[in-house]
Backbone as CSV, one residue per row, in Angstrom:
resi,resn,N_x,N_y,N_z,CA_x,CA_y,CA_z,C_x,C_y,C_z
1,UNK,-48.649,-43.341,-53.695,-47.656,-44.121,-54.418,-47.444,-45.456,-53.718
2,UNK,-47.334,-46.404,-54.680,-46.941,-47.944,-53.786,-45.472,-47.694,-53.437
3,UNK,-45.480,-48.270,-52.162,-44.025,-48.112,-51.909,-43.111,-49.460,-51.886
4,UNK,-43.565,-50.638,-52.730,-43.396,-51.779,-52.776,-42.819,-52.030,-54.010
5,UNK,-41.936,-51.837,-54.488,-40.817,-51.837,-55.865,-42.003,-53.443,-56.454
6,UNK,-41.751,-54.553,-55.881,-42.418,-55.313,-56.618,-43.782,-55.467,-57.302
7,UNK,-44.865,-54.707,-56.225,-46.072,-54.211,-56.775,-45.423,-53.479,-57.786
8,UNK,-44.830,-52.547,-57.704,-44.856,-51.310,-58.744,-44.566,-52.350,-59.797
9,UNK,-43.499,-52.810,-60.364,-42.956,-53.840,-61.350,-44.137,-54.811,-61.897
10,UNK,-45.152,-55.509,-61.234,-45.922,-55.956,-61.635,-46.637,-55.670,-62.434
11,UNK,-47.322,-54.042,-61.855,-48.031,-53.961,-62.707,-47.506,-52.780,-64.017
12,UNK,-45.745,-52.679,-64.048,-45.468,-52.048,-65.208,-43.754,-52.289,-64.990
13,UNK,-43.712,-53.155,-66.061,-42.159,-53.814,-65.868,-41.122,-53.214,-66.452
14,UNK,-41.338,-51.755,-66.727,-40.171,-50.940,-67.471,-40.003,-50.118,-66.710
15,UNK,-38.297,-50.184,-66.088,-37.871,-49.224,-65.495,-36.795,-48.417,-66.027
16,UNK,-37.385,-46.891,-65.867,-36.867,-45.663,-66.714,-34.894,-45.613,-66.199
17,UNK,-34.261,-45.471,-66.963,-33.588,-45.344,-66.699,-32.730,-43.528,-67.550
18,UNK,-32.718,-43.173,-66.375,-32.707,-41.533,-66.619,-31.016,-41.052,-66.225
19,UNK,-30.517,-40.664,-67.297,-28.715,-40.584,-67.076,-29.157,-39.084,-67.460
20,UNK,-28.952,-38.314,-66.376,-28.642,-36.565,-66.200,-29.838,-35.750,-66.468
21,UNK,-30.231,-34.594,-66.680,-31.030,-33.722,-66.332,-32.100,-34.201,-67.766
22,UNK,-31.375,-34.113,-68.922,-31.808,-34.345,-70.740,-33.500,-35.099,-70.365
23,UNK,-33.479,-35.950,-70.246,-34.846,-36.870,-69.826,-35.725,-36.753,-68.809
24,UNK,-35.314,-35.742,-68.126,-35.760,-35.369,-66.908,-37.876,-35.502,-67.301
25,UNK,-37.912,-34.037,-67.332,-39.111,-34.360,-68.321,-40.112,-35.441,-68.361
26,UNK,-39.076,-36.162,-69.356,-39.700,-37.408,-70.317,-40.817,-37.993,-68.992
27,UNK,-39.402,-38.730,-67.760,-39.650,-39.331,-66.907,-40.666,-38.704,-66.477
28,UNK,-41.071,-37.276,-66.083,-42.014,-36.914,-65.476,-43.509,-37.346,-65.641
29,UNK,-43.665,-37.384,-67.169,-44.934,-37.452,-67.979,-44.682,-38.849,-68.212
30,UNK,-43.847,-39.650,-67.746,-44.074,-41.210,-68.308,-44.995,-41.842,-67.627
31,UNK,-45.254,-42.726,-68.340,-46.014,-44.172,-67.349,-45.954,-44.524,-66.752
32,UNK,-44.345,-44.972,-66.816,-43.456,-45.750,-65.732,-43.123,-45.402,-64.514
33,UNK,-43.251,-46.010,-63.447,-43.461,-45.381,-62.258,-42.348,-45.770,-61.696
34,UNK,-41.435,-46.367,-61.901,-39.915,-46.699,-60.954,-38.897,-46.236,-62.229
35,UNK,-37.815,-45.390,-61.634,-36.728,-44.941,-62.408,-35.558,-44.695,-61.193
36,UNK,-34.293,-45.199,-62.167,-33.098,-44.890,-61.919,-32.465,-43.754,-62.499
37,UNK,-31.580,-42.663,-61.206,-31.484,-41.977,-61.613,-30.258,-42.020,-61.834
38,UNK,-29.249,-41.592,-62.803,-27.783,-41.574,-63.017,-27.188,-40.341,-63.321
39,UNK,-26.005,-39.852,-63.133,-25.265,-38.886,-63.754,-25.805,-37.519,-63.380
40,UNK,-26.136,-37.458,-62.330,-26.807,-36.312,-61.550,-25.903,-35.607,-60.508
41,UNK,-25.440,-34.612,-60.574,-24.580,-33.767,-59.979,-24.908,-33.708,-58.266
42,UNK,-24.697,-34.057,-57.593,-24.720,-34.119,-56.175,-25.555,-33.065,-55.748
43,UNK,-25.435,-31.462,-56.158,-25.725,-30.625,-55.671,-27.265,-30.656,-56.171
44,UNK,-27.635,-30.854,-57.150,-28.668,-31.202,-57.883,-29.705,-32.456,-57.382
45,UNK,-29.075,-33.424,-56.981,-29.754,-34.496,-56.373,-30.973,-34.742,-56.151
46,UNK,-30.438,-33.849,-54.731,-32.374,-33.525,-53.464,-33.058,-33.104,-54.659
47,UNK,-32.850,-32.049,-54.938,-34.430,-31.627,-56.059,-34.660,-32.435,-56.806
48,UNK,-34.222,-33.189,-57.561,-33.916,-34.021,-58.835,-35.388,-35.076,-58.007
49,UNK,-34.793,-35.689,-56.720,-35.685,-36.516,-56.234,-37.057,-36.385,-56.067
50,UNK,-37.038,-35.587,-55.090,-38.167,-34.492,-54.707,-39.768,-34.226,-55.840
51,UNK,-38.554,-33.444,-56.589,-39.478,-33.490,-58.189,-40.284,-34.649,-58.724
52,UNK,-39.756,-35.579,-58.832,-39.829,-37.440,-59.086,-40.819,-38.079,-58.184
53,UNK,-40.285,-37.765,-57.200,-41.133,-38.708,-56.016,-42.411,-37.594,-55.939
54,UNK,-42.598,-36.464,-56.086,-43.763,-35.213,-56.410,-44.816,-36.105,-57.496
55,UNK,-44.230,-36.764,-58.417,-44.965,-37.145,-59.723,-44.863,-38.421,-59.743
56,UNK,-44.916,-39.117,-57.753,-45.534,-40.282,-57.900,-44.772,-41.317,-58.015
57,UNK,-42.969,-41.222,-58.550,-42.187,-42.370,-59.232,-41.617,-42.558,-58.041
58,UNK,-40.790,-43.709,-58.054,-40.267,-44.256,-57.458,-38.679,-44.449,-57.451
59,UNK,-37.913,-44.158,-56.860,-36.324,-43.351,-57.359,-35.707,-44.116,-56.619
60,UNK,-34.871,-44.730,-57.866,-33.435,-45.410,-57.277,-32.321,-44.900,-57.587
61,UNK,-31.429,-44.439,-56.695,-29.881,-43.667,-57.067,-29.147,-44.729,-57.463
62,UNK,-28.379,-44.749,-58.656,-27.157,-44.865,-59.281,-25.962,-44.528,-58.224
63,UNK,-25.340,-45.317,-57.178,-24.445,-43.941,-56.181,-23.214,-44.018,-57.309
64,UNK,-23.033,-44.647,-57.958,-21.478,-44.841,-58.724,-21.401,-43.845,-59.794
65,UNK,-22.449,-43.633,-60.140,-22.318,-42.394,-61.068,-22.969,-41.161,-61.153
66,UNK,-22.963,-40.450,-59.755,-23.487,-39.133,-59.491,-22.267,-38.686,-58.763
67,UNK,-21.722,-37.704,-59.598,-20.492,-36.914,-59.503,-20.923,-35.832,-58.119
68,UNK,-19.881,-36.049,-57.201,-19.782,-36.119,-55.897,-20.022,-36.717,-54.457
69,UNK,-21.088,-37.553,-55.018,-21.414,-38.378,-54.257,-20.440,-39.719,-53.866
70,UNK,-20.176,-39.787,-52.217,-19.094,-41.001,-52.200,-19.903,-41.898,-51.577
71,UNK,-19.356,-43.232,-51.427,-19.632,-44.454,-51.368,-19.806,-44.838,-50.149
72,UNK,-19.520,-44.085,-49.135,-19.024,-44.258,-48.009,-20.741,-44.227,-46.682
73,UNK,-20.561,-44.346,-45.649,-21.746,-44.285,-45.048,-22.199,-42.836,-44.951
74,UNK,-21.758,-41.757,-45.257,-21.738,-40.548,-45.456,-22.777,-39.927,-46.883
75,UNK,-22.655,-40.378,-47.717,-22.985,-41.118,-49.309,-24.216,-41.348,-49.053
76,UNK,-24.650,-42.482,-48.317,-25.495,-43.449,-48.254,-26.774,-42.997,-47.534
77,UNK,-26.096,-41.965,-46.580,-26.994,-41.165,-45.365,-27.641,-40.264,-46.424
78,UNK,-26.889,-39.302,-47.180,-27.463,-38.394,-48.023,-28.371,-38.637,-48.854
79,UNK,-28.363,-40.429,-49.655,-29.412,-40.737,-50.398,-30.278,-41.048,-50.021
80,UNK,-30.422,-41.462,-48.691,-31.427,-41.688,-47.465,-32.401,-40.539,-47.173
81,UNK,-31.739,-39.327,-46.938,-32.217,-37.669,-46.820,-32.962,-37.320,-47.903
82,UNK,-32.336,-37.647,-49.234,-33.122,-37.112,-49.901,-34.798,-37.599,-50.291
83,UNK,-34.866,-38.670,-50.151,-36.174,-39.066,-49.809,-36.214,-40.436,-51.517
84,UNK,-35.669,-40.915,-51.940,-34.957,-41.437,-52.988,-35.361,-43.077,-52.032
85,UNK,-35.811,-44.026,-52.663,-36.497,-45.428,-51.774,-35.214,-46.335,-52.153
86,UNK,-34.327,-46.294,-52.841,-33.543,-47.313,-53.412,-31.737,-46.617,-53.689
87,UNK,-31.062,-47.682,-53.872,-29.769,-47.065,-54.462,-29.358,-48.384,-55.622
88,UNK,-28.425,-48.290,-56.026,-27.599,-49.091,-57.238,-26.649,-49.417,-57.185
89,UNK,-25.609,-49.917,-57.040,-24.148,-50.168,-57.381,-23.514,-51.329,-57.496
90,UNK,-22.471,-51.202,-58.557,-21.955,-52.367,-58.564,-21.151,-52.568,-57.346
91,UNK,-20.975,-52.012,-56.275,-20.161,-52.171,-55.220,-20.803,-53.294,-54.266
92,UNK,-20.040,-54.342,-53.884,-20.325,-54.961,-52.585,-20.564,-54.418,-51.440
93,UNK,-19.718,-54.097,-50.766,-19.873,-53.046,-50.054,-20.638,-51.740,-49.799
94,UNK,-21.087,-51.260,-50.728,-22.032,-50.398,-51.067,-23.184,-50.751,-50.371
95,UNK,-23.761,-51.736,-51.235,-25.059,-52.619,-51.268,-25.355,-53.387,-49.058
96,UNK,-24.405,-53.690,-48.774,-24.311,-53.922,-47.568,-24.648,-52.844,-46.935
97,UNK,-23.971,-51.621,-46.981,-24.108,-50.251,-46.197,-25.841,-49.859,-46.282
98,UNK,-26.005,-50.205,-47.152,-27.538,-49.394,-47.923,-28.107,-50.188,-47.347
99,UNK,-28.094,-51.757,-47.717,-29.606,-52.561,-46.882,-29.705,-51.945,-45.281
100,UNK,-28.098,-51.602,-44.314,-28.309,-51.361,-43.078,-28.972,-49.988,-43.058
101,UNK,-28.847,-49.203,-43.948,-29.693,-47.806,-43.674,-31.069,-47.946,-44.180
102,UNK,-31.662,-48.911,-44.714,-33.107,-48.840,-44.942,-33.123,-48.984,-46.049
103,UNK,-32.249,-48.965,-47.130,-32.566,-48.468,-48.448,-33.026,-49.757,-49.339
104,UNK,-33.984,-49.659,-50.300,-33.970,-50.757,-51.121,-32.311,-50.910,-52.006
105,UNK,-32.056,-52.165,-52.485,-30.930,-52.294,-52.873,-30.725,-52.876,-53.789
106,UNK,-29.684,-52.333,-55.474,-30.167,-53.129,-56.201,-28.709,-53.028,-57.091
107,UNK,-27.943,-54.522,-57.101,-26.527,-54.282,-57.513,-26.281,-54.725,-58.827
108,UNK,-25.159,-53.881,-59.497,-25.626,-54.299,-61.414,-24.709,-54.920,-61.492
109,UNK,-24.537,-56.084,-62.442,-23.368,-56.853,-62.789,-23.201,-56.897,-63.917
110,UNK,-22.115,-57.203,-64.673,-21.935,-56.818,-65.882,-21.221,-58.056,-66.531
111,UNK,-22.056,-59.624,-67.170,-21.442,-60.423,-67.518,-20.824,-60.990,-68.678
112,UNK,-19.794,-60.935,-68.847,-19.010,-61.040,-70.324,-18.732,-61.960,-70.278
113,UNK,-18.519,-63.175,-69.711,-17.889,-64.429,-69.962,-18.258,-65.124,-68.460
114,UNK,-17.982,-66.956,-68.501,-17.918,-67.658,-67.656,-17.820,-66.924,-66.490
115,UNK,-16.529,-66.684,-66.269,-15.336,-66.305,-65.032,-16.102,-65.392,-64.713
116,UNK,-16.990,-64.258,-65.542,-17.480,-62.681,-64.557,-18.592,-63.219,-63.908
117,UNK,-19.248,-64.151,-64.289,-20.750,-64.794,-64.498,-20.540,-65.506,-62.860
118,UNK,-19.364,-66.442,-62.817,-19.092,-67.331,-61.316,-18.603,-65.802,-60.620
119,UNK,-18.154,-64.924,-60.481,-17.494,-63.772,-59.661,-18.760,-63.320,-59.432
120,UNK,-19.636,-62.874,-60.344,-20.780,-62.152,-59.341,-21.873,-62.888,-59.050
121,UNK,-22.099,-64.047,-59.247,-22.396,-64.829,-58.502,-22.164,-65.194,-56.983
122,UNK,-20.953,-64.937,-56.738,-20.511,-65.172,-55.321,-20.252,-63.800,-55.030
123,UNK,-20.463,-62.743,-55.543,-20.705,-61.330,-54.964,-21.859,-61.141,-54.573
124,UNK,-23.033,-61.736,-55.043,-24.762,-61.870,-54.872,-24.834,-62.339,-53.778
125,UNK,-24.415,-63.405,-53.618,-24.545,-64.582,-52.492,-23.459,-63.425,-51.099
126,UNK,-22.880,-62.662,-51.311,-22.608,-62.645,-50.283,-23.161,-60.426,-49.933
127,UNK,-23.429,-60.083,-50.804,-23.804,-58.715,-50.439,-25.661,-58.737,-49.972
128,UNK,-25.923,-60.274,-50.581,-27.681,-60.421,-50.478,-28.267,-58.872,-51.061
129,UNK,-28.692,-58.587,-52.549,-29.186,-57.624,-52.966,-30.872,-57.690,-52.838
130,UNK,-31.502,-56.794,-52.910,-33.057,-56.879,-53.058,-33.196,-57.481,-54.641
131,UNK,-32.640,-56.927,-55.610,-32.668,-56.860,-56.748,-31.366,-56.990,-57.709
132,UNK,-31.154,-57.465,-58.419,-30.141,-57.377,-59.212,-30.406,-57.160,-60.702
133,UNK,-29.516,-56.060,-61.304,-29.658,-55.526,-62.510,-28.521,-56.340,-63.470
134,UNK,-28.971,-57.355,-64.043,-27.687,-57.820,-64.910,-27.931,-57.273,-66.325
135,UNK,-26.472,-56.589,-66.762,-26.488,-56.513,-67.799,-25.346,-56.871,-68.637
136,UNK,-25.569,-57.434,-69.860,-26.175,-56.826,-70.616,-27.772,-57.980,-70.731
137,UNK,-28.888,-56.871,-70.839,-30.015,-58.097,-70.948,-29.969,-59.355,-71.997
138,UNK,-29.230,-58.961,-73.320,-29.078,-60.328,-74.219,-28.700,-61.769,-73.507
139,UNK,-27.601,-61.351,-72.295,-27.517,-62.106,-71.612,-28.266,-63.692,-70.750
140,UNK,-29.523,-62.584,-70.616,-30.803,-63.373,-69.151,-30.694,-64.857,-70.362
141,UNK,-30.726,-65.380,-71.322,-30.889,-66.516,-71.668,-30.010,-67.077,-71.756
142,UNK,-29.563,-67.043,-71.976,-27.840,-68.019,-71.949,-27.795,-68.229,-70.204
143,UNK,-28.230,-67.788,-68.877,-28.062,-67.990,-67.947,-28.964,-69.203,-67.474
144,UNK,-28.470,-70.485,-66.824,-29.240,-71.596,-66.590,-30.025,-71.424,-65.321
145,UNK,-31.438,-71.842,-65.747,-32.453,-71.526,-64.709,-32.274,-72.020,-63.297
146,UNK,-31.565,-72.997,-62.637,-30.666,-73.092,-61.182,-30.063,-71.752,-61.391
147,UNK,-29.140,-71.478,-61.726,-28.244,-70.119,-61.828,-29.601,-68.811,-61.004
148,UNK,-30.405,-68.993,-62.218,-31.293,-68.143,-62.356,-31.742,-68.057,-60.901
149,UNK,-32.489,-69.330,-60.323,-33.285,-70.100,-59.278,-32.235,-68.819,-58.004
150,UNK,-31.370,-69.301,-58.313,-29.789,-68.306,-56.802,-30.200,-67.087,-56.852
151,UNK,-30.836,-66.050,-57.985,-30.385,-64.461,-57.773,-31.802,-64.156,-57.713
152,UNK,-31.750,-63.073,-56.744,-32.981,-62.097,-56.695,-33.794,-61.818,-57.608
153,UNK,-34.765,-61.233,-57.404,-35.358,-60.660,-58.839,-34.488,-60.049,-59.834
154,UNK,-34.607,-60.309,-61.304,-33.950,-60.019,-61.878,-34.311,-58.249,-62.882
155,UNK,-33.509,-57.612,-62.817,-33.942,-56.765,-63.905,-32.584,-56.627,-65.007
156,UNK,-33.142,-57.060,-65.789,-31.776,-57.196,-67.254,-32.122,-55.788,-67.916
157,UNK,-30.799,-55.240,-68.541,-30.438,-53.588,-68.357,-29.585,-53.688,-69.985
158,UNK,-29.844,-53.104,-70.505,-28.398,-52.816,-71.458,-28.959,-53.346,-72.554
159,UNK,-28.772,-52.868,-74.212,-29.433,-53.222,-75.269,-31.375,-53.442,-75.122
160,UNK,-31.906,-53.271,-74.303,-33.230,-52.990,-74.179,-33.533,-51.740,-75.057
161,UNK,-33.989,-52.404,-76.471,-34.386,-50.919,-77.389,-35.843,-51.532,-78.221
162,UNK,-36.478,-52.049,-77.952,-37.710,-52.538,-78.583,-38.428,-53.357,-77.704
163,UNK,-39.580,-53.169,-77.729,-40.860,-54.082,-77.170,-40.212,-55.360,-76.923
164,UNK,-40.141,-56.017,-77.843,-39.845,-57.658,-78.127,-38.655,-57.687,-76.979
165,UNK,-37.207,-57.508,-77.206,-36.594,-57.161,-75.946,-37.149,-57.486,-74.484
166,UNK,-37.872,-56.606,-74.269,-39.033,-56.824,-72.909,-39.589,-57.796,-72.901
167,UNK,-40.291,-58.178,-73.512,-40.899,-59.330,-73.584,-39.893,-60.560,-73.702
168,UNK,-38.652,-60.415,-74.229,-38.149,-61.934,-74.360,-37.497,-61.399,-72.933
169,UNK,-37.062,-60.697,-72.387,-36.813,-60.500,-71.229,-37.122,-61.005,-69.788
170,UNK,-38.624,-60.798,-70.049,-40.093,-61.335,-69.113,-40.095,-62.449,-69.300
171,UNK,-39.923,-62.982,-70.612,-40.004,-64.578,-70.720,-38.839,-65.039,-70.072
172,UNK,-37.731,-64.535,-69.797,-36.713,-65.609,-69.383,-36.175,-65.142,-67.961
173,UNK,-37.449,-64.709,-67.419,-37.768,-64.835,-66.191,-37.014,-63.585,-64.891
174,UNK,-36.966,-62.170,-66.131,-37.010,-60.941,-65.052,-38.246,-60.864,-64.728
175,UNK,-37.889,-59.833,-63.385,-38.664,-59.154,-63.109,-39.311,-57.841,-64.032
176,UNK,-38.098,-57.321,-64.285,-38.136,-55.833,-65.072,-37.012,-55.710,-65.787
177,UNK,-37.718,-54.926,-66.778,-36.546,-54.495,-67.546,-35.643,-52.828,-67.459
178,UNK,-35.103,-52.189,-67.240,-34.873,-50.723,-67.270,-33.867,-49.931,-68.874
179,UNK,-34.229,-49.642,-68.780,-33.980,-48.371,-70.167,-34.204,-47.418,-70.428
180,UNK,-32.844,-46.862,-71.360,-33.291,-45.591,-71.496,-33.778,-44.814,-72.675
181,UNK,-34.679,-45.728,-73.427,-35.478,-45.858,-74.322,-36.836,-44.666,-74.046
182,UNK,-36.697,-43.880,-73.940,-38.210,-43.367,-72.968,-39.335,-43.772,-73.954
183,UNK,-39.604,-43.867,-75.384,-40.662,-44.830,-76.214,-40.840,-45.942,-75.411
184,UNK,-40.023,-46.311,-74.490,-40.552,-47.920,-74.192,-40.902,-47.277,-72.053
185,UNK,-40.723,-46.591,-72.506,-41.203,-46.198,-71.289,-43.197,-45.861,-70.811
186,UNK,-43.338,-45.366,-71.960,-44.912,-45.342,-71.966,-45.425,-46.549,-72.515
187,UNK,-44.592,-47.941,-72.768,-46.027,-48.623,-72.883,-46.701,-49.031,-71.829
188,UNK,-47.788,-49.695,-72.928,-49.215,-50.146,-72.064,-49.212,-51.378,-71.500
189,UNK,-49.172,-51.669,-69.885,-49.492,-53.229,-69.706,-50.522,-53.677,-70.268
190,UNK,-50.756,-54.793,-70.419,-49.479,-55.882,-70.041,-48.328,-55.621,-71.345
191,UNK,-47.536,-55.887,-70.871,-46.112,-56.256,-71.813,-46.135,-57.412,-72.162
């Protein structure tokens, strides 16, 4: 397995995005070789990973929404253990804790207007993410390419339900897209 999130993305820019056991599966037999995992019961986790990283993918934890899991350096150690290359959160703090334990790091923002757009902007600039997931992806164009030029690789998240999507996505200069579309999970590069 590449263990280089950006190789992986290159050469397949859809990342699975897998909320609880339901898709489990899907992800297994997909294409797509990097997935986020969400809504996964703590106790469940380790295997959840295990399984995943068994079939080659590349696993980033959601920590904000896996019920029991806390935020704390305690949290962070466990997603470390489980053998999982990445974590997620909209937390500042979070994202800080994780780059110091090794972890790839990748923080989602969620922009509705001006004011959220300048706020996580200066949350970027100061947690330094590997990656940033903005969503909603309709978004990535309306954002001005200086703007753009400031944030990490981009992966735009949210309303991703058709090919075209991805592609106007790619055009306006993500990296990747993630969804939980699993049809858009097996396509064929190039996108």
């Amino acid at each position: 397995m590449i263990k280089n999130l950006g190789a992986q993305l290159a050469r397949h820019p859809v990342i699975m995005a897998v909320y609880g056991m339901d898709r489990l599966e899907a992800a297994l037999a997909s294409r797509a070789q990097v997935c986020i995992i969400a809504n996964i019961d703590l106790i469940k986790l380790q295997p959840v990973v295990a399984l995943l990283e068994k079939a080659d993918k590349y696993v980033i934890v959601n920590i904000d929404s896996c019920s029991g899991l806390s935020q704390d350096k305690g949290g962070i150690d466990y997603i470390v253990e489980t053998g999982a290359m990445g974590l997620l959160s909209t937390r500042l703090q979070t994202i800080q804790r994780a780059k110091k334990s090794g972890l790839l790091t990748m923080q989602k923002i969620f922009v509705t207007d001006r004011s959220t757009w300048l706020r996580s902007l200066h949350a970027l600039e100061l947690s330094e993410p590997d990656y940033v997931q903005l969503m909603p992806a309709p978004m990535l164009p309306l954002i001005t390419k200086e703007d753009r030029l400031r944030l990490p690789p981009i992966v735009a998240s949210g309303f991703v339900s058709h090919e075209e999507h991805i592609r106007a996505a790619l055009a306006h200069g993500a990296a990747a897209v993630s969804s939980s579309d699993s049809a858009l999970w097996d396509l064929a590069p190039p996108i």
